[in-house]
Amino acid sequence: MVLPLDPTASAFLFAENRHMPMHVGALQIFQRPDGAGDDFVRRLYEGARDVSELNPLFLRRPRRSKRLGGQWVWEPDDQYDPEHHVRHSALPQPGRIRELLELCGRLHGTRLARERPLWEAHVIEGLDDGRVALYTKVHHSLMDGVSAVRLIGGVLSEDPDERGMEAAWAASSLERIKARRAADRDASGGGSGGDGDGYGRGLLDLPVSVVRSALGISAEAAGMPAALLRTLTKGVLDQTSAISLHAPRTMFNTEITGARRFAAEDWPVERLKAVAHASGTTLNDVVLAMCSGAVRTYLSDLGDLPDSSLVAMVPVGLKAKQSHLASADGGNAVGAVMVRMATDLDDAGDRLATIHASMQDGKDALASMTPAQIVAMSALGQTPAILTPMLKLQGVVRPPYNLIISNVPGPRNTLYWNGARLDGSYPLSIPINGMALNITCTSYDGNLAFGLTGCRRTVPHLQRLLAHLDDEVVALEKAVGVPGAA
Amino acid sequence: MVLPLDPTASAFLFAENRHMPMHVGALQIFQRPDGAGDDFVRRLYEGARDVSELNPLFLRRPRRSKRLGGQWVWEPDDQYDPEHHVRHSALPQPGRIRELLELCGRLHGTRLARERPLWEAHVIEGLDDGRVALYTKVHHSLMDGVSAVRLIGGVLSEDPDERGMEAAWAASSLERIKARRAADRDASGGGSGGDGDGYGRGLLDLPVSVVRSALGISAEAAGMPAALLRTLTKGVLDQTSAISLHAPRTMFNTEITGARRFAAEDWPVERLKAVAHASGTTLNDVVLAMCSGAVRTYLSDLGDLPDSSLVAMVPVGLKAKQSHLASADGGNAVGAVMVRMATDLDDAGDRLATIHASMQDGKDALASMTPAQIVAMSALGQTPAILTPMLKLQGVVRPPYNLIISNVPGPRNTLYWNGARLDGSYPLSIPINGMALNITCTSYDGNLAFGLTGCRRTVPHLQRLLAHLDDEVVALEKAVGVPGAA
């Protein structure tokens, strides 16, 4: 059975090249359960590899159909090879988080083989503290980052004693998530889609359908969207006029290579919320302020900090009635706000205040936009990897923004996989030409996890950003006077 | 600068698909030098990655040229990414040879990315005894297996105190090998190409040129060789008439998948020579007899041993005057002999005697062949991966032979890489459709190393063949009455 790809999914295949692998990833770190034997990892690996039945999404591969005029179609892979997709790896000595991030960066820089289903998972042992990691990558044509995070997290359980759980790519996991979603919906009496939560809802079954409906296009989008791009360009310029027109060039805004580097760490949500509370801002503002201060120090150390402020593109959720774009199954649409990062200001508190105001301006602008503009912003928020390079081609000579910062809500409770506690979950995203650094955050179990994915060549010393992020939390606490902070 | 691929090299690219990756590989295992620090492996890895200058062979990538009518051309990769090609890996616990072979099988089953230079090397730590492994793979269009073994071994030194040695892909290594070859030639007074030695000579600079001259073809071969194939088919049938027409179908002679399994082990050459001496046969006969007995037991256990004998295709060296095919730089051409493996006989000694006679018949037949037949056999010996499937397509409905067994002479002395002693070196070759198991042997430092590369799906329990090989050595010793053998 052959199924044509929808235009957005096709666009990810067309846009991909060796410099821009178009897959998203997740790194999860698990504790061994009490009493786990020596063969724990091997059994975990074998269980992940030998699922009883695959979710069909993970069994299909893309092919260009001559009969359909070169269109991409999905077809089942009748030679599915479990060992190709699920692999057992180990870290070199000394097996620190550093070696783990190094391996993830390398795995994330390798393209998926198109002759096979577009995903891979690596069970990784050898961490010096005995924990076990799982790196999973999925092509963006199959699933967007939000959906991938949800799917991979959604198969886990709050019950540490539950066993017999299959991996995210098993058909049984899909059933499991559907059942839980239905239960959640019943429990909440019909379930609207709140902003903060929304976990496990929406984009699951055919994630890109939301994007397609958000774009309001179908077949004509294959020959891609001159009209849409005009709207989009206009939308970006209109909404952010004074700001994004002045987005300066930085080292991030150049051609990239296919090599990747990955850095990740998490901070307690309560600690960041205390900063937000003391300053009358939001958690998301504090996340942006952390990024601002960290990037500022990083660029300054490398002698590349521009005089004017950097601009970040920040995807935000759009409420259904606001966007006119809610998908049929209750998911929210996503828009994009251009935020002045205030990297031209010396004081951490001033940067936070400026970001808060800029974010508010952006949201107000979004609320007052025409439907056409909302369509454009929504498309940009969902698919920056394919639309951002087009913006540049369309004659916006300066970068419309300098980096992309996403914050995706994740599960709030402690989760387990066959008794192994999930300690942390970190997203890996897609750097693109002109946008060499991507910062994606996701929350889990009281922590906010930052995943920094950069081009290895154009963004050197990426790990330093983690120390800068940590320094910035301290600076913010001090600047806004969090009670009791060191 | 763009360089058209020669027809044989192109043929390997055209013939390749997901089921038949067309690369050869080598697994080398090194001892840590005395006093090596904790950072030994990391420094070894970094040294291998950061060579001062690459051998241009390892910097070029293939591209199909529209201007040249779809021909494959080589072009330099101007975005060469060292971390993509040289990788640092580790073994899962418990880090036995079994885990190492498992990893090599997996690495060998993954195709090289065609957008990049066609090679990869993996520095592998985590062996339980502290040794370090290097798995290297090179596309057959770049280099044949013999040349790869020679190049990878040729950069090593007999001097355990030598340091500052670069990896095989460095330009300096090429210079090093050339210098040593010149020295060897001077030392031997002009250097003929003896059969047993020949190490480091011949196919180095542009290995496939030998194949091309052996085929006696150039441009017309691109549209591939109907006439040649007729000759070849006739050659195979003529030479082996009574034998190969009766090559039975076995589980090895079916369609294969892209997944690989690898098994390797070595035996002391002296022990095998003792069997040869006691039986009036050759070392190569004993190798074939080991394979015969092992494959017999293996197939018998799986209930798939045919009544009639299996036939092996065995590449053999052709002396220059014999073949009329010696290459300009003194390398020998390679021919092919069809050998009756005597798997229908119960007794190990009888099998050895039959193999010896069959091998002698084959060599006699080769000596009496017409030049056209020699061309055909020579082509078959050098490029079975592309010619064997064609034979089948040409209407030879039964397999012309059941498996391919090669024996490539290697270096005789103990070698070191920056003080790390090479303990063993094992070849990985190319299973193809209809020929799911490849056995390649190579000698080093008094041992004969067997590398068994099989399709993971069609050749189950490949490791069992190692035990069977060992049993067969014992059986042969007993059958021919080696003095002092247990």
JSON list of N, CA, C and O in Angstrom, two decimals, chain B residues 344-367:
[
{"chain": "B", "resi": 344, "resn": "ASP", "atom": "N", "xyz": [30.64, -34.19, 0.72]},
{"chain": "B", "resi": 344, "resn": "ASP", "atom": "CA", "xyz": [29.87, -35.43, 0.68]},
{"chain": "B", "resi": 344, "resn": "ASP", "atom": "C", "xyz": [30.65, -36.59, 1.31]},
{"chain": "B", "resi": 344, "resn": "ASP", "atom": "O", "xyz": [30.12, -37.70, 1.41]},
{"chain": "B", "resi": 345, "resn": "LEU", "atom": "N", "xyz": [31.88, -36.33, 1.73]},
{"chain": "B", "resi": 345, "resn": "LEU", "atom": "CA", "xyz": [32.70, -37.42, 2.31]},
{"chain": "B", "resi": 345, "resn": "LEU", "atom": "C", "xyz": [32.73, -37.32, 3.83]},
{"chain": "B", "resi": 345, "resn": "LEU", "atom": "O", "xyz": [32.81, -36.24, 4.39]},
{"chain": "B", "resi": 346, "resn": "ASP", "atom": "N", "xyz": [32.72, -38.47, 4.49]},
{"chain": "B", "resi": 346, "resn": "ASP", "atom": "CA", "xyz": [32.67, -38.51, 5.95]},
{"chain": "B", "resi": 346, "resn": "ASP", "atom": "C", "xyz": [34.00, -38.19, 6.63]},
{"chain": "B", "resi": 346, "resn": "ASP", "atom": "O", "xyz": [34.03, -37.62, 7.71]},
{"chain": "B", "resi": 347, "resn": "ASP", "atom": "N", "xyz": [35.08, -38.60, 6.00]},
{"chain": "B", "resi": 347, "resn": "ASP", "atom": "CA", "xyz": [36.37, -38.57, 6.67]},
{"chain": "B", "resi": 347, "resn": "ASP", "atom": "C", "xyz": [37.16, -37.30, 6.34]},
{"chain": "B", "resi": 347, "resn": "ASP", "atom": "O", "xyz": [37.29, -36.92, 5.17]},
{"chain": "B", "resi": 348, "resn": "ALA", "atom": "N", "xyz": [37.69, -36.67, 7.39]},
{"chain": "B", "resi": 348, "resn": "ALA", "atom": "CA", "xyz": [38.42, -35.42, 7.20]},
{"chain": "B", "resi": 348, "resn": "ALA", "atom": "C", "xyz": [39.62, -35.60, 6.27]},
{"chain": "B", "resi": 348, "resn": "ALA", "atom": "O", "xyz": [39.91, -34.74, 5.43]},
{"chain": "B", "resi": 349, "resn": "GLY", "atom": "N", "xyz": [40.32, -36.72, 6.41]},
{"chain": "B", "resi": 349, "resn": "GLY", "atom": "CA", "xyz": [41.48, -36.98, 5.57]},
{"chain": "B", "resi": 349, "resn": "GLY", "atom": "C", "xyz": [41.08, -37.16, 4.11]},
{"chain": "B", "resi": 349, "resn": "GLY", "atom": "O", "xyz": [41.75, -36.66, 3.19]},
{"chain": "B", "resi": 350, "resn": "ASP", "atom": "N", "xyz": [39.97, -37.86, 3.88]},
{"chain": "B", "resi": 350, "resn": "ASP", "atom": "CA", "xyz": [39.46, -38.03, 2.51]},
{"chain": "B", "resi": 350, "resn": "ASP", "atom": "C", "xyz": [39.09, -36.67, 1.90]},
{"chain": "B", "resi": 350, "resn": "ASP", "atom": "O", "xyz": [39.34, -36.41, 0.73]},
{"chain": "B", "resi": 351, "resn": "ARG", "atom": "N", "xyz": [38.48, -35.83, 2.73]},
{"chain": "B", "resi": 351, "resn": "ARG", "atom": "CA", "xyz": [38.10, -34.50, 2.22]},
{"chain": "B", "resi": 351, "resn": "ARG", "atom": "C", "xyz": [39.35, -33.73, 1.80]},
{"chain": "B", "resi": 351, "resn": "ARG", "atom": "O", "xyz": [39.40, -33.13, 0.72]},
{"chain": "B", "resi": 352, "resn": "LEU", "atom": "N", "xyz": [40.37, -33.75, 2.64]},
{"chain": "B", "resi": 352, "resn": "LEU", "atom": "CA", "xyz": [41.61, -33.03, 2.32]},
{"chain": "B", "resi": 352, "resn": "LEU", "atom": "C", "xyz": [42.22, -33.55, 1.03]},
{"chain": "B", "resi": 352, "resn": "LEU", "atom": "O", "xyz": [42.63, -32.76, 0.15]},
{"chain": "B", "resi": 353, "resn": "ALA", "atom": "N", "xyz": [42.27, -34.87, 0.89]},
{"chain": "B", "resi": 353, "resn": "ALA", "atom": "CA", "xyz": [42.87, -35.45, -0.32]},
{"chain": "B", "resi": 353, "resn": "ALA", "atom": "C", "xyz": [42.08, -35.06, -1.57]},
{"chain": "B", "resi": 353, "resn": "ALA", "atom": "O", "xyz": [42.65, -34.71, -2.61]},
{"chain": "B", "resi": 354, "resn": "THR", "atom": "N", "xyz": [40.76, -35.09, -1.46]},
{"chain": "B", "resi": 354, "resn": "THR", "atom": "CA", "xyz": [39.92, -34.73, -2.61]},
{"chain": "B", "resi": 354, "resn": "THR", "atom": "C", "xyz": [40.10, -33.25, -2.98]},
{"chain": "B", "resi": 354, "resn": "THR", "atom": "O", "xyz": [40.20, -32.89, -4.15]},
{"chain": "B", "resi": 355, "resn": "ILE", "atom": "N", "xyz": [40.15, -32.41, -1.96]},
{"chain": "B", "resi": 355, "resn": "ILE", "atom": "CA", "xyz": [40.36, -30.97, -2.20]},
{"chain": "B", "resi": 355, "resn": "ILE", "atom": "C", "xyz": [41.71, -30.73, -2.87]},
{"chain": "B", "resi": 355, "resn": "ILE", "atom": "O", "xyz": [41.81, -29.96, -3.83]},
{"chain": "B", "resi": 356, "resn": "HIS", "atom": "N", "xyz": [42.72, -31.42, -2.37]},
{"chain": "B", "resi": 356, "resn": "HIS", "atom": "CA", "xyz": [44.05, -31.27, -2.97]},
{"chain": "B", "resi": 356, "resn": "HIS", "atom": "C", "xyz": [44.03, -31.63, -4.45]},
{"chain": "B", "resi": 356, "resn": "HIS", "atom": "O", "xyz": [44.55, -30.88, -5.29]},
{"chain": "B", "resi": 357, "resn": "ALA", "atom": "N", "xyz": [43.39, -32.75, -4.77]},
{"chain": "B", "resi": 357, "resn": "ALA", "atom": "CA", "xyz": [43.32, -33.18, -6.17]},
{"chain": "B", "resi": 357, "resn": "ALA", "atom": "C", "xyz": [42.52, -32.20, -7.01]},
{"chain": "B", "resi": 357, "resn": "ALA", "atom": "O", "xyz": [42.90, -31.85, -8.13]},
{"chain": "B", "resi": 358, "resn": "SER", "atom": "N", "xyz": [41.43, -31.74, -6.45]},
{"chain": "B", "resi": 358, "resn": "SER", "atom": "CA", "xyz": [40.56, -30.82, -7.18]},
{"chain": "B", "resi": 358, "resn": "SER", "atom": "C", "xyz": [41.27, -29.50, -7.44]},
{"chain": "B", "resi": 358, "resn": "SER", "atom": "O", "xyz": [41.18, -28.91, -8.52]},
{"chain": "B", "resi": 359, "resn": "MET", "atom": "N", "xyz": [41.99, -29.03, -6.46]},
{"chain": "B", "resi": 359, "resn": "MET", "atom": "CA", "xyz": [42.75, -27.79, -6.59]},
{"chain": "B", "resi": 359, "resn": "MET", "atom": "C", "xyz": [43.82, -27.95, -7.67]},
{"chain": "B", "resi": 359, "resn": "MET", "atom": "O", "xyz": [44.03, -27.06, -8.49]},
{"chain": "B", "resi": 360, "resn": "GLN", "atom": "N", "xyz": [44.46, -29.12, -7.68]},
{"chain": "B", "resi": 360, "resn": "GLN", "atom": "CA", "xyz": [45.49, -29.36, -8.67]},
{"chain": "B", "resi": 360, "resn": "GLN", "atom": "C", "xyz": [44.88, -29.42, -10.07]},
{"chain": "B", "resi": 360, "resn": "GLN", "atom": "O", "xyz": [45.40, -28.82, -11.01]},
{"chain": "B", "resi": 361, "resn": "ASP", "atom": "N", "xyz": [43.74, -30.08, -10.18]},
{"chain": "B", "resi": 361, "resn": "ASP", "atom": "CA", "xyz": [43.02, -30.11, -11.47]},
{"chain": "B", "resi": 361, "resn": "ASP", "atom": "C", "xyz": [42.71, -28.69, -11.94]},
{"chain": "B", "resi": 361, "resn": "ASP", "atom": "O", "xyz": [42.88, -28.36, -13.11]},
{"chain": "B", "resi": 362, "resn": "GLY", "atom": "N", "xyz": [42.25, -27.88, -11.00]},
{"chain": "B", "resi": 362, "resn": "GLY", "atom": "CA", "xyz": [41.88, -26.50, -11.35]},
{"chain": "B", "resi": 362, "resn": "GLY", "atom": "C", "xyz": [43.07, -25.70, -11.82]},
{"chain": "B", "resi": 362, "resn": "GLY", "atom": "O", "xyz": [42.99, -24.96, -12.80]},
{"chain": "B", "resi": 363, "resn": "LYS", "atom": "N", "xyz": [44.18, -25.86, -11.13]},
{"chain": "B", "resi": 363, "resn": "LYS", "atom": "CA", "xyz": [45.38, -25.13, -11.53]},
{"chain": "B", "resi": 363, "resn": "LYS", "atom": "C", "xyz": [45.87, -25.61, -12.89]},
{"chain": "B", "resi": 363, "resn": "LYS", "atom": "O", "xyz": [46.29, -24.82, -13.73]},
{"chain": "B", "resi": 364, "resn": "ASP", "atom": "N", "xyz": [45.80, -26.93, -13.11]},
{"chain": "B", "resi": 364, "resn": "ASP", "atom": "CA", "xyz": [46.19, -27.47, -14.41]},
{"chain": "B", "resi": 364, "resn": "ASP", "atom": "C", "xyz": [45.30, -26.91, -15.51]},
{"chain": "B", "resi": 364, "resn": "ASP", "atom": "O", "xyz": [45.76, -26.52, -16.57]},
{"chain": "B", "resi": 365, "resn": "ALA", "atom": "N", "xyz": [44.00, -26.87, -15.20]},
{"chain": "B", "resi": 365, "resn": "ALA", "atom": "CA", "xyz": [43.06, -26.35, -16.19]},
{"chain": "B", "resi": 365, "resn": "ALA", "atom": "C", "xyz": [43.38, -24.90, -16.51]},
{"chain": "B", "resi": 365, "resn": "ALA", "atom": "O", "xyz": [43.37, -24.47, -17.66]},
{"chain": "B", "resi": 366, "resn": "LEU", "atom": "N", "xyz": [43.68, -24.13, -15.44]},
{"chain": "B", "resi": 366, "resn": "LEU", "atom": "CA", "xyz": [44.01, -22.72, -15.63]},
{"chain": "B", "resi": 366, "resn": "LEU", "atom": "C", "xyz": [45.24, -22.58, -16.52]},
{"chain": "B", "resi": 366, "resn": "LEU", "atom": "O", "xyz": [45.29, -21.71, -17.40]},
{"chain": "B", "resi": 367, "resn": "ALA", "atom": "N", "xyz": [46.23, -23.46, -16.31]},
{"chain": "B", "resi": 367, "resn": "ALA", "atom": "CA", "xyz": [47.47, -23.38, -17.08]},
{"chain": "B", "resi": 367, "resn": "ALA", "atom": "C", "xyz": [47.24, -23.68, -18.56]},
{"chain": "B", "resi": 367, "resn": "ALA", "atom": "O", "xyz": [47.96, -23.22, -19.42]}
]
